[in-house]
Short mmCIF file of C-alpha atoms (C1' of nucleotides) in Angstrom, two decimals:
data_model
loop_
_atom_site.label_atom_id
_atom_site.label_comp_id
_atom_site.label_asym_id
_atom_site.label_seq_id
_atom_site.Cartn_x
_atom_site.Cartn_y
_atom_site.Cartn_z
CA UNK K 1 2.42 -40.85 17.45
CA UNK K 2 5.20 -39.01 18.39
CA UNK K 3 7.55 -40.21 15.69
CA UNK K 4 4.37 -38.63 13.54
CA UNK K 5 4.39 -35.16 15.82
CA UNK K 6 8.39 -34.72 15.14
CA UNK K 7 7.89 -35.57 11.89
CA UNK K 8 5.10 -32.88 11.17
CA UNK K 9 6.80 -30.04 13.47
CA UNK K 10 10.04 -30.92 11.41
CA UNK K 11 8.61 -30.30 7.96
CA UNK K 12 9.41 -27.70 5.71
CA UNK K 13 11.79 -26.46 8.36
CA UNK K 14 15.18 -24.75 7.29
CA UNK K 15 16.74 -25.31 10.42
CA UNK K 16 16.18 -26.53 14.07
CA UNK K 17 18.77 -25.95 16.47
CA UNK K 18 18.47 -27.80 19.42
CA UNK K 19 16.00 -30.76 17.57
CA UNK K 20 16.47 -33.06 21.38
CA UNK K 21 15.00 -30.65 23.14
CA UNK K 22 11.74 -30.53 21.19
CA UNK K 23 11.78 -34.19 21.08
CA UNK K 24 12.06 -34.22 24.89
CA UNK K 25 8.88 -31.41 25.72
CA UNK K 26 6.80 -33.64 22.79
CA UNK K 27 7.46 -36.64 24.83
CA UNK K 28 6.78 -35.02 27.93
CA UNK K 29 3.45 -33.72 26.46
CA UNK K 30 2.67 -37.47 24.97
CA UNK K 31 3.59 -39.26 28.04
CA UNK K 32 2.48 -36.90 31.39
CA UNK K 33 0.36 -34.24 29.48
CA UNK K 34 2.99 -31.49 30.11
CA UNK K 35 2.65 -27.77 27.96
CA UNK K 36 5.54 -26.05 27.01
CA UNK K 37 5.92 -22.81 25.93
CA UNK K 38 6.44 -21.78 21.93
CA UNK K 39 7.61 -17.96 20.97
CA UNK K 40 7.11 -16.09 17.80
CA UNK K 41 7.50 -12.10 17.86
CA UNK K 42 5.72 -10.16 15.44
CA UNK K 43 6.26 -6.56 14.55
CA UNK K 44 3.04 -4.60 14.60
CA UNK K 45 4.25 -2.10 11.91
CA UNK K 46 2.29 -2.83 9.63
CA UNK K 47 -1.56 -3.98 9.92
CA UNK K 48 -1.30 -6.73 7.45
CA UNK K 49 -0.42 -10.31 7.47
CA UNK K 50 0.07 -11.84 4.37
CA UNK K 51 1.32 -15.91 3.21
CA UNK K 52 4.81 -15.08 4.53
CA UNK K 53 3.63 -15.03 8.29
CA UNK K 54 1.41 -17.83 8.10
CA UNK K 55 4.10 -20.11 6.95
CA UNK K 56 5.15 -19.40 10.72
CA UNK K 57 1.74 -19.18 11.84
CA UNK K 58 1.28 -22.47 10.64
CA UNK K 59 4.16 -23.84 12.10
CA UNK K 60 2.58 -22.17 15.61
CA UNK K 61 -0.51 -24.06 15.50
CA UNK K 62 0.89 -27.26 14.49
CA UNK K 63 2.94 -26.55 18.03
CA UNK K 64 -0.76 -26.36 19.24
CA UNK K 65 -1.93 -29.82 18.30
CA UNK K 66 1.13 -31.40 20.21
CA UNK K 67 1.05 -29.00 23.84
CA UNK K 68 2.77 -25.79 22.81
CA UNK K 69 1.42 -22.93 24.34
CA UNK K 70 2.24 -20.08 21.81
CA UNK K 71 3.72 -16.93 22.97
CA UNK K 72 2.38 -14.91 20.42
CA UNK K 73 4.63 -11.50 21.16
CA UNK K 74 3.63 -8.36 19.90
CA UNK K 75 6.83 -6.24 19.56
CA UNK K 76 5.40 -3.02 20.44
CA UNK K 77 8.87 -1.65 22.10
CA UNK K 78 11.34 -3.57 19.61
CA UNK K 79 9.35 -2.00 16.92
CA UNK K 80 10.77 1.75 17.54
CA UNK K 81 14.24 0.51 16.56
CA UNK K 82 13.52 -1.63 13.52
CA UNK K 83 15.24 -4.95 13.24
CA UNK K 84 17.88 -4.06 11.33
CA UNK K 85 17.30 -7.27 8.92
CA UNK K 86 15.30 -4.79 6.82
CA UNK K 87 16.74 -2.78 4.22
CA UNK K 88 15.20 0.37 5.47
CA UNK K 89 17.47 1.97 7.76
CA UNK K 90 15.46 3.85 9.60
CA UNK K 91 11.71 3.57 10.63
CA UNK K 92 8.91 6.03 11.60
CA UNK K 93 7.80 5.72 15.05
CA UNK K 94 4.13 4.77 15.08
CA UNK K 95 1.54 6.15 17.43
CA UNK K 96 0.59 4.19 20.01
CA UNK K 97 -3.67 4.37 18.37
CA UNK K 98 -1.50 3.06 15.15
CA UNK K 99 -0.30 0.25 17.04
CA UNK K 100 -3.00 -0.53 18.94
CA UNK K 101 -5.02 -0.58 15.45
CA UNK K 102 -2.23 -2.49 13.90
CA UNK K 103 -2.49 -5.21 16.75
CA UNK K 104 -6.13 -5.52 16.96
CA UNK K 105 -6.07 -6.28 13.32
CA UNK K 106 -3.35 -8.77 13.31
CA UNK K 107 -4.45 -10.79 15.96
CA UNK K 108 -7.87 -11.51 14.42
CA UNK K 109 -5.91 -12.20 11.63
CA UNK K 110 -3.35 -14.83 13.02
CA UNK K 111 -6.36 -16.49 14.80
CA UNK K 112 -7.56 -17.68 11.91
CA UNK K 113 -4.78 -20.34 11.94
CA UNK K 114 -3.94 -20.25 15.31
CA UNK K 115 -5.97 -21.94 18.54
CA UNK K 116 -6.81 -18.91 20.78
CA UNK K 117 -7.24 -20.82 23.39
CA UNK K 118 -3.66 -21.89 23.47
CA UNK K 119 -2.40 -18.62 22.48
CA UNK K 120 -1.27 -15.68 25.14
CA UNK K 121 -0.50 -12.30 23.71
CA UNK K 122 1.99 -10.82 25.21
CA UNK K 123 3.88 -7.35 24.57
CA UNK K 124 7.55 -6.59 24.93
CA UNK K 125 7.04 -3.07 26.45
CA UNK K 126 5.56 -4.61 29.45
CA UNK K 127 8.86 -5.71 30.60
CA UNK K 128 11.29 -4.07 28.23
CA UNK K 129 10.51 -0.85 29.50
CA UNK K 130 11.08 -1.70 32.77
CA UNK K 131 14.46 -2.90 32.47
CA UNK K 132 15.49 0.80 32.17
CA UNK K 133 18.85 1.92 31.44
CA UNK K 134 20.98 0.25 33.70
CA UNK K 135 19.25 -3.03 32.77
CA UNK K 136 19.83 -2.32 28.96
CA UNK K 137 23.70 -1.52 29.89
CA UNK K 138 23.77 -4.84 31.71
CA UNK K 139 22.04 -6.54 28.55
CA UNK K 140 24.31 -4.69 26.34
CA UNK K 141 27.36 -5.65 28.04
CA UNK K 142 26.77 -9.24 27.54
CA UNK K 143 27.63 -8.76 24.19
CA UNK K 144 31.32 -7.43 22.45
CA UNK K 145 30.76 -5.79 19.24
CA UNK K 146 33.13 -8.51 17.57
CA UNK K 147 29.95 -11.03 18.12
CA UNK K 148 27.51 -8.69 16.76
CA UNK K 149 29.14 -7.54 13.60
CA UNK K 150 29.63 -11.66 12.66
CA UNK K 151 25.94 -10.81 12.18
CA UNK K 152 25.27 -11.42 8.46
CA UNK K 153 23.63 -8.14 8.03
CA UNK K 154 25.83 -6.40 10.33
CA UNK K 155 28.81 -7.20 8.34
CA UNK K 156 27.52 -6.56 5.07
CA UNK K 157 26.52 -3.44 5.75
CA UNK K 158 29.48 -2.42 7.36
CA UNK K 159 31.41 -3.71 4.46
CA UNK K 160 29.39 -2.04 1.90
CA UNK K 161 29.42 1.11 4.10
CA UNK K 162 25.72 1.41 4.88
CA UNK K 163 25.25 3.46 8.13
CA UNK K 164 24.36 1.28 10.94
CA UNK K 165 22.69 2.81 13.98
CA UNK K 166 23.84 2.02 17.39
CA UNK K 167 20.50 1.56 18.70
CA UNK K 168 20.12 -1.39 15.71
CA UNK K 169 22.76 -3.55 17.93
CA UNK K 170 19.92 -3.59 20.85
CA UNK K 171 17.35 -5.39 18.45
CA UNK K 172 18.79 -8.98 18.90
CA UNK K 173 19.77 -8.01 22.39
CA UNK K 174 16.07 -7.17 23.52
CA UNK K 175 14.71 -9.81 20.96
CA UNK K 176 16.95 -12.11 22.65
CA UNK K 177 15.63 -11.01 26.41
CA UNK K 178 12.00 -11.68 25.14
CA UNK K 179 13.03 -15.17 25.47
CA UNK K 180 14.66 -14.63 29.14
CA UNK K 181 11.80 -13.16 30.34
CA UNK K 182 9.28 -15.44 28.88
CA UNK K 183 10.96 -18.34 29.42
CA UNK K 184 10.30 -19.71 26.58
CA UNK K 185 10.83 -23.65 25.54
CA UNK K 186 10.83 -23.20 21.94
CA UNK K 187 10.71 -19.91 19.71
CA UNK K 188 10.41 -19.97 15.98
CA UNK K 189 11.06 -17.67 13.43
CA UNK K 190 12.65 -17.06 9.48
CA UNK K 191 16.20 -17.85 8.82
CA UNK K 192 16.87 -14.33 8.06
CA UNK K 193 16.29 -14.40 12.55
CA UNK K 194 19.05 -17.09 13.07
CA UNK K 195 21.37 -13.98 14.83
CA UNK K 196 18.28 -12.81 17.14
CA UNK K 197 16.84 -16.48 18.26
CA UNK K 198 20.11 -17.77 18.75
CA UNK K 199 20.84 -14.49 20.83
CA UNK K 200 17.83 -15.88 22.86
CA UNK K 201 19.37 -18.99 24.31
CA UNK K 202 22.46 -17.44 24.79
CA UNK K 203 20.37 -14.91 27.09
CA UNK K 204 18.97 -17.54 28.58
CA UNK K 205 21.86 -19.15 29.49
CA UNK K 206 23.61 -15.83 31.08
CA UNK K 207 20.91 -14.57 33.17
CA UNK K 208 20.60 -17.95 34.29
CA UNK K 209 16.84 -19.22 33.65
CA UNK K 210 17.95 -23.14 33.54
CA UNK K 211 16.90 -23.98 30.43
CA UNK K 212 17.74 -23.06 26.37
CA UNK K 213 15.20 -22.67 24.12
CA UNK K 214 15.19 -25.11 20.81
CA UNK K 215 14.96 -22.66 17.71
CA UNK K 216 13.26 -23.65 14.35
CA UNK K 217 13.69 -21.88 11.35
CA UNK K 218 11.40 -21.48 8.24
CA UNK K 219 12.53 -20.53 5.48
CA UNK K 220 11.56 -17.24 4.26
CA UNK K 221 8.93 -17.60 1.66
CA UNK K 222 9.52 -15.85 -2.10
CA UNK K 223 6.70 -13.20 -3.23
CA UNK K 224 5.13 -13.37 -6.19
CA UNK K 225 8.33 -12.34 -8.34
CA UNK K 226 10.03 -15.40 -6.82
CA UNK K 227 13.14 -13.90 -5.97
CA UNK K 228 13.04 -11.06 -3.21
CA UNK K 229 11.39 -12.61 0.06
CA UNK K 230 7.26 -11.26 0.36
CA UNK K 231 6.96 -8.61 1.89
CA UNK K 232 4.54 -5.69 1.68
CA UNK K 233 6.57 -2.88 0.91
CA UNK K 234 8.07 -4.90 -2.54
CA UNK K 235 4.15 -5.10 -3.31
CA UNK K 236 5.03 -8.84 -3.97
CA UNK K 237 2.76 -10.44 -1.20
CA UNK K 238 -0.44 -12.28 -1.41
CA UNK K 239 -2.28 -10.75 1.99
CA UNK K 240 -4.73 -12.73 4.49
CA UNK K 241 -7.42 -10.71 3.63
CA UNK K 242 -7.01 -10.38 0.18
CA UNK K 243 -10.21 -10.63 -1.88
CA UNK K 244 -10.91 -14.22 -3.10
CA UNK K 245 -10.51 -13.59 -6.73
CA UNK K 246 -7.12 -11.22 -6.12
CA UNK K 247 -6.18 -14.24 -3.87
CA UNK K 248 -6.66 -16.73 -6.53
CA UNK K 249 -5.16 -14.95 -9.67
CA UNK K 250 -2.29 -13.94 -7.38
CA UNK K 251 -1.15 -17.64 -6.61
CA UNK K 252 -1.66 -18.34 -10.32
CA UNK K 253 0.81 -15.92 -11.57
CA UNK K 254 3.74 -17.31 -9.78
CA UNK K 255 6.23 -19.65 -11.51
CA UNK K 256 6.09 -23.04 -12.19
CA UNK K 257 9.14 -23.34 -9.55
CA UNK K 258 7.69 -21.04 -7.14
CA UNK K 259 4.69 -23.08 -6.91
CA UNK K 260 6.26 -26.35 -5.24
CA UNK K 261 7.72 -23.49 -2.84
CA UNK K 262 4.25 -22.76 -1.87
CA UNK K 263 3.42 -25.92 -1.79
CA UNK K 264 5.84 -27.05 0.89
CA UNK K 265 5.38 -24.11 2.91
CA UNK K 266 1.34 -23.09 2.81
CA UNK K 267 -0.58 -26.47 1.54
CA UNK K 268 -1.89 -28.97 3.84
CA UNK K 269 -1.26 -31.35 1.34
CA UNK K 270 1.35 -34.27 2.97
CA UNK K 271 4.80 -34.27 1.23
CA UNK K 272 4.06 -37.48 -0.16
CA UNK K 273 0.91 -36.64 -1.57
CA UNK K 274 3.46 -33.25 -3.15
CA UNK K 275 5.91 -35.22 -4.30
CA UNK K 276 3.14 -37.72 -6.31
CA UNK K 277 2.05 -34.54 -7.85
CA UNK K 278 5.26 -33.35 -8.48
CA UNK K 279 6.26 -36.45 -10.72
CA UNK K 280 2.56 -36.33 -12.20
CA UNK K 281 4.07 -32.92 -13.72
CA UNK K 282 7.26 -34.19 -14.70
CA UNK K 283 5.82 -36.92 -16.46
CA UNK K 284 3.31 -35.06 -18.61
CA UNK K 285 -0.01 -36.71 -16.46
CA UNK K 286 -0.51 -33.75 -14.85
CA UNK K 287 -0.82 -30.13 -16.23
CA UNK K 288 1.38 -27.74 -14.10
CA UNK K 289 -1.39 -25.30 -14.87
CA UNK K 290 -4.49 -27.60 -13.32
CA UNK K 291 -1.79 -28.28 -10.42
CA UNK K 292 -1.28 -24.26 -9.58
CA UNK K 293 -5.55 -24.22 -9.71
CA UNK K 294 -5.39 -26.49 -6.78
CA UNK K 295 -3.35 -24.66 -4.87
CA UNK K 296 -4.65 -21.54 -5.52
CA UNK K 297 -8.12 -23.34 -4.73
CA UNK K 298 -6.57 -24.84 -0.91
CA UNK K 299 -5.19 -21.34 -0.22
CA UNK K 300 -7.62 -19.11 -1.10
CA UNK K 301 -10.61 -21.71 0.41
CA UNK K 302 -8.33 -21.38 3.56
CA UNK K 303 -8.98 -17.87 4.24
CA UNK K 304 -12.28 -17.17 2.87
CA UNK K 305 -14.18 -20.69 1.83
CA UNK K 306 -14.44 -23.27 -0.26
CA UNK K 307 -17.03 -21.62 -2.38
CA UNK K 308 -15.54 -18.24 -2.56
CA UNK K 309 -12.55 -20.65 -4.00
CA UNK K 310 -14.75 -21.58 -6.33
CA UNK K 311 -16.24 -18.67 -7.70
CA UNK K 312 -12.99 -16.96 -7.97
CA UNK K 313 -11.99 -19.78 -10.06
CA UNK K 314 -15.05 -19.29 -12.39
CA UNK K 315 -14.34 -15.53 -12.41
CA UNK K 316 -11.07 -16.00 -13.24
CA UNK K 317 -11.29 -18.29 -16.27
CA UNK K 318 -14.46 -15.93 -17.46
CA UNK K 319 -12.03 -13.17 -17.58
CA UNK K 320 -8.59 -14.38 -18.16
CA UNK K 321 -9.19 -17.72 -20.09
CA UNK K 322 -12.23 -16.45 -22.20
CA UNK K 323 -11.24 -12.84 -22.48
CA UNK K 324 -14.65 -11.98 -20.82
CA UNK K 325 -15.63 -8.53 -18.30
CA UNK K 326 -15.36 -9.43 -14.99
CA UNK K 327 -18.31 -9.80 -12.65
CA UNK K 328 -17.67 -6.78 -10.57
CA UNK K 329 -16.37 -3.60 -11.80
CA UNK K 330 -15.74 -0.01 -10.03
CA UNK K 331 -18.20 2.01 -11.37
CA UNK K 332 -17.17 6.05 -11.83
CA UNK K 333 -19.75 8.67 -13.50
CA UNK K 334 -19.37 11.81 -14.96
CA UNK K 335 -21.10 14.80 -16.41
CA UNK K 336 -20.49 16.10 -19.73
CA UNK K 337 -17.91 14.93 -22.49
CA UNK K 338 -14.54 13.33 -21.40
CA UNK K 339 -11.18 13.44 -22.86
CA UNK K 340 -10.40 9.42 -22.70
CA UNK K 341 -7.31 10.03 -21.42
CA UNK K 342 -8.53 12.01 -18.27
CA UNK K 343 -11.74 9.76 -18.19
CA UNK K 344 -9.08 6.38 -17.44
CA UNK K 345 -7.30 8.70 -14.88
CA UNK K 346 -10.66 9.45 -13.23
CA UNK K 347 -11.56 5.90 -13.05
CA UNK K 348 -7.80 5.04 -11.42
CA UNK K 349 -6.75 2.63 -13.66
CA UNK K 350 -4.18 5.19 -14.93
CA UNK K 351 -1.72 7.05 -12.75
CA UNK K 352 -1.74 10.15 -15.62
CA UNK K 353 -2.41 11.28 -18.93
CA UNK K 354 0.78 10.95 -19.73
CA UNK K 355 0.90 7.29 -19.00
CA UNK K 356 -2.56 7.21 -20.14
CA UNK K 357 -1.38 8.29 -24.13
CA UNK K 358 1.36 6.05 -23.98
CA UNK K 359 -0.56 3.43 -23.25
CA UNK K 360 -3.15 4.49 -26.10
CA UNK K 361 -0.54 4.44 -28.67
CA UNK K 362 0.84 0.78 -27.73
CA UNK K 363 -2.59 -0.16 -28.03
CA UNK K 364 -3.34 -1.46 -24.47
CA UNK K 365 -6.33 0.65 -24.14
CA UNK K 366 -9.92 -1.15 -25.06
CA UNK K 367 -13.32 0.36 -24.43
CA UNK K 368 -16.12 -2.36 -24.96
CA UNK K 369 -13.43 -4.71 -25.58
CA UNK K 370 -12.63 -2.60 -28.36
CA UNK K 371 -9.08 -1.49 -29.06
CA UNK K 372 -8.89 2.15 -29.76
CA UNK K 373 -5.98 4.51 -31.25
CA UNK K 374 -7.41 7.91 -31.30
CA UNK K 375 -5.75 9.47 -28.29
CA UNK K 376 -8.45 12.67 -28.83
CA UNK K 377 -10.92 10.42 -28.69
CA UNK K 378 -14.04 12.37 -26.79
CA UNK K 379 -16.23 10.01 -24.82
CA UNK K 380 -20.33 11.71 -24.67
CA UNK K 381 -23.02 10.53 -23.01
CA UNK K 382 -23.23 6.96 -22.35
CA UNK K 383 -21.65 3.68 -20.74
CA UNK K 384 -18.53 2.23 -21.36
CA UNK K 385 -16.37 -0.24 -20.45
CA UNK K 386 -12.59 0.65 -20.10
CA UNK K 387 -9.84 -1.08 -20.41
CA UNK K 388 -6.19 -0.92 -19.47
CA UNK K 389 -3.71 -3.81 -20.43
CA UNK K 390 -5.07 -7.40 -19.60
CA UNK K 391 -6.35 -6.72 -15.81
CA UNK K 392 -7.11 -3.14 -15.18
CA UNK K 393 -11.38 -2.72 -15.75
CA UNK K 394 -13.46 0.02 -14.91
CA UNK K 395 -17.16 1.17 -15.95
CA UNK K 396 -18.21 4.68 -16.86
CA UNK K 397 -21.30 6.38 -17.22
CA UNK K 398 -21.31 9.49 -19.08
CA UNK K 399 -24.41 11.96 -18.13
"C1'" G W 1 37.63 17.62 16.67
"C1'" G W 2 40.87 17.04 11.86
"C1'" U W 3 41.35 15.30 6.65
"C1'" G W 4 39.32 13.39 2.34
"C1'" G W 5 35.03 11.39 -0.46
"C1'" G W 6 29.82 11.43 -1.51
"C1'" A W 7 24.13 12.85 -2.21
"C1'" U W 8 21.29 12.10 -9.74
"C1'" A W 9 14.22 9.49 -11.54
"C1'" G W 10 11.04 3.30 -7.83
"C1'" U W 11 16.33 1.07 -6.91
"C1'" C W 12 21.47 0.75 -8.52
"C1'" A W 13 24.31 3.91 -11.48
"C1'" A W 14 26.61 7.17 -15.90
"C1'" G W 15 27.01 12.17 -16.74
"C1'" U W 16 32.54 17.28 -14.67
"C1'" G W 17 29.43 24.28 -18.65
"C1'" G W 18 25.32 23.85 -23.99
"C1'" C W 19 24.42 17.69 -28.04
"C1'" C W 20 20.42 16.39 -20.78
"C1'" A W 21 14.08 14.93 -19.05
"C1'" A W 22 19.44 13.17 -18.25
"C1'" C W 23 23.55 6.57 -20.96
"C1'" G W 24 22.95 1.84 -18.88
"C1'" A W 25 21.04 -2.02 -15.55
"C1'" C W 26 17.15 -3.81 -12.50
"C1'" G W 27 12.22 -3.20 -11.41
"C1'" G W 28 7.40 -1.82 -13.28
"C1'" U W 29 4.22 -1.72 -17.35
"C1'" G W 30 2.09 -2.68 -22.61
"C1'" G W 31 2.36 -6.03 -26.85
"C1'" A W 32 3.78 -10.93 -29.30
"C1'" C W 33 4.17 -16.13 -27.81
"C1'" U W 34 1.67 -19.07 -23.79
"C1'" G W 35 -1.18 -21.80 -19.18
"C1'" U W 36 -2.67 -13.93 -16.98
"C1'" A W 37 3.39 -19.32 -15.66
"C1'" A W 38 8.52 -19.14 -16.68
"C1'" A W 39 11.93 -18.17 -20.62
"C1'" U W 40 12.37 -15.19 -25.02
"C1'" C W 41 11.51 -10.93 -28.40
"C1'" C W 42 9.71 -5.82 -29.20
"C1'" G W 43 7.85 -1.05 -27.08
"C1'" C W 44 6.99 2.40 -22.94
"C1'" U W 45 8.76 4.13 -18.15
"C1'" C W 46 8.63 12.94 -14.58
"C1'" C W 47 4.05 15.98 -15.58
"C1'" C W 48 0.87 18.61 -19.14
"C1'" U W 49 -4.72 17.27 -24.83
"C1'" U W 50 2.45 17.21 -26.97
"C1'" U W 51 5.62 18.77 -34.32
"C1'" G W 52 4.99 22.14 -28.30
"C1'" G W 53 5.07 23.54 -22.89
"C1'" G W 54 6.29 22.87 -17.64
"C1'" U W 55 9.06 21.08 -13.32
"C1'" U W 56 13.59 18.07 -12.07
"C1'" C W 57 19.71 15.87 -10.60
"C1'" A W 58 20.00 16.75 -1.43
"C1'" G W 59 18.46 22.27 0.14
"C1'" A W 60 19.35 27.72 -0.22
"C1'" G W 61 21.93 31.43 -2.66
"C1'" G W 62 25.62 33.05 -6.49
"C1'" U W 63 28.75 33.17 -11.28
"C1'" U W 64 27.23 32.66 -16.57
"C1'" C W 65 23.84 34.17 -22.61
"C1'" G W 66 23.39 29.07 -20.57
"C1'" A W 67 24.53 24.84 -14.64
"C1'" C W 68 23.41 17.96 -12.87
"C1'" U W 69 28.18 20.03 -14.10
"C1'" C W 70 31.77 26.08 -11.38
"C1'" C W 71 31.61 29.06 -6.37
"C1'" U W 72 29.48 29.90 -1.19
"C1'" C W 73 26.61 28.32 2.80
"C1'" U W 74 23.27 24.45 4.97
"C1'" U W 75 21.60 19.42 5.85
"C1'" C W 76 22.61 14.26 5.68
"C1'" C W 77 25.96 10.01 4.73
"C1'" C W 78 30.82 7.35 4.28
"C1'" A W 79 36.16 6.50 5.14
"C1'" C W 80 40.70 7.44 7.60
"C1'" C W 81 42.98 9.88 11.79
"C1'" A W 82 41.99 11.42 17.00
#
RNA sequence: GGUGGGAUAGUCAAGUGGCCAACGACGGUGGACUGUAAAUCCGCUCCCUUUGGGUUCAGAGGUUCGACUCCUCUUCCCACCA
């Protein structure tokens, strides 16, 4: 049972610093029914979750099933300065309605994977703010610059000669004070965090709180271009609350490669059961393509249902396999003749005429699955189907 | 505070008076091939009903027939020295 536990808190895991510790609060859970505590911060700058948090979500409520308590911290203060892991040097300070928005909508969110009954929220202004300046100076004196620039990023930068702000050097700092105040057993996080969770048992070993928290890393999980990690701004992310059949064509349009990724990090499936499939593939038995349907099935049945899954499936293969109209369509109307190109800007699946011309000539634009060439081409009264490329649909009515 | 360097399209990055809407790379996108996969190949990639017109190269002025290129000021960044 608790060879079973380690075993399923330990999978997929980059890195776990610390691994005795979690072995010793598991057997303390198995043996006298004893909690512990698990961290995870989360930056409420944006209001969307998308596959990359819930490999770490996941990792939370499998914490769940064996005692952990999640710590599910909201870094409302930490998110003025921007953890400096980003590329973006500097971020926009968010109203607090923003946030509050942001929050709301994240938490219902994460609680679809996570237990909310074993889940406190807690906020890092409630005792970050407090600590004032002379507490910061006191937190930022534990701490010579030598240490922080052995930060990856840090260094980098400061190699390459990107500007580093001051204030970036408190991220870890406070991150790492989350942990001191909250006392926390366990926290978890992406590798790209290994500088800011390790900062947290260090904390917790100068101000004194008697005990270091065990740190496990995930790895950080590729978007949809299976290179840069997913993440909102590269528009590479598969989101929570995706629609079913956007959820299901996404995860079908990653790489063969990418796909045992996501496999390993999102699926349910055990790694034995991954690895049959994986040799199924290798061996010709099983079709890489039927293999990526599953998956797409498991993840998109996770966050809607099984027969949303479904029907996105049957959408999908209407449209993409048998070159059919999909089901639903954004309807736009008009009044009077259109110039086609302005009449596929009206209906947003062009960004201009321009583009919209270009795209005429190269032969990308079909109305009634027609291809057309005639870039004067006046539309009158009637309905028609547009076109753009393989995936962009949208239905006008001419009055 | 001093000295020097820099800011170019989504990103990186050429361009040092006309040949510049601006080389190239990446990204994105369309097509071929497929399994809407990857890889590969070919096209497109500021806006405008376009053999043409408009607005761009941090910002504001100026020199010039003509400026991304020269001058002045402003803003921001980097390095070295203090």
């Amino acid at each position: 049972m608790l060879q079973e536990a380690l075993r399923e808190i330990d999978r997929g895991s980059a890195e776990i610093i610390d691994n005795e510790r979690i072995e010793k609060l598991l057997k303390a859970y198995f043996e006298e029914g004893k909690p512990y505590t698990v961290k995870a911060g989360f930056d409420p700058t944006a209001p969307d979750l998308h596959l990359g948090h819930t490999v770490l979500l996941q990792k939370l409520a499998t914490f769940q099933k064996y005692g952990g308590i999640v710590q599910f911290l909201i870094g409302n203060f930490t998110a003025a300065i921007g953890d400096p892991s980003g590329k973006s040097a500097t971020r926009k300070v968010l109203s607090q309605e923003d946030i509050k928005k942001n929050i709301a909508s994240y938490t219902t969110q994460a609680f679809k994977i996570l237990d909310k009954s074993k889940t406190e929220i807690v906020y890092n202004k409630d005792w970050l703010e407090a600590l004032g300046a002379a507490g910061m100076l006191e937190l930022a004196s534990t701490l010579t610059v030598a240490r922080m620039l052995e930060r990856d990023d840090f260094s980098k930068r400061h190699a390459s000669n990107t500007p580093i702000a001051v204030s970036e050097f408190m991220y870890p700092l406070l991150q790492g004070y989350d942990s001191v105040h909250l006392k926390s057993d366990v926290e978890i996080g992406g590798t790209d965090q290994k500088f800011n969770l390790l900062m947290g048992r260090q904390l917790q070993k100068t101000y004194d709180v008697k005990k270091q928290q065990a740190v496990l890393m995930m790895p950080i999980l590729e978007g949809l271009d299976g290179i840069q990690k997913m993440s909102k701004s590269l528009n590479n992310y598969i989101g929570v609350t995706d629609e079913p059949n956007d959820m299901f064509g996404k995860v079908l349009s990653i790489s063969d490669d990418l796909m045992w990724r996501f496999y390993e990090l999102l699926s349910t499936k055990s790694l034995e059961e991954i690895a049959t499939i994986k040799s199924g593939v290798e061996d010709g038995s099983l079709h890489p393509k039927k293999v990526k349907e599953e998956l797409a099935l498991e993840i998109t049945a996770r966050f809607h249902n099984d027969e949303l899954a479904k029907e996105a499936k049957i959408e999908f293969d209407k449209v993409h396999v048998k070159s059919q109209i999909p089901t639903d369509i954004d309807e736009y109307s008009c009044e009077g003749e259109v110039w086609i190109a302005k009449a596929l800007v009206d209906c947003n699946i062009e960004p201009s005429t321009s583009q919209a011309r270009r795209d005429i000539k190269q032969g990308a634009v079909k109305i009634n699955q027609e291809k057309i060439s005639d870039m004067q081409l006046q539309l009158c009264s009637g309905e028609y189907i547009l076109q753009v490329g393989k995936r962009k649909f949208a239905k006008l009515k001419v009055n």
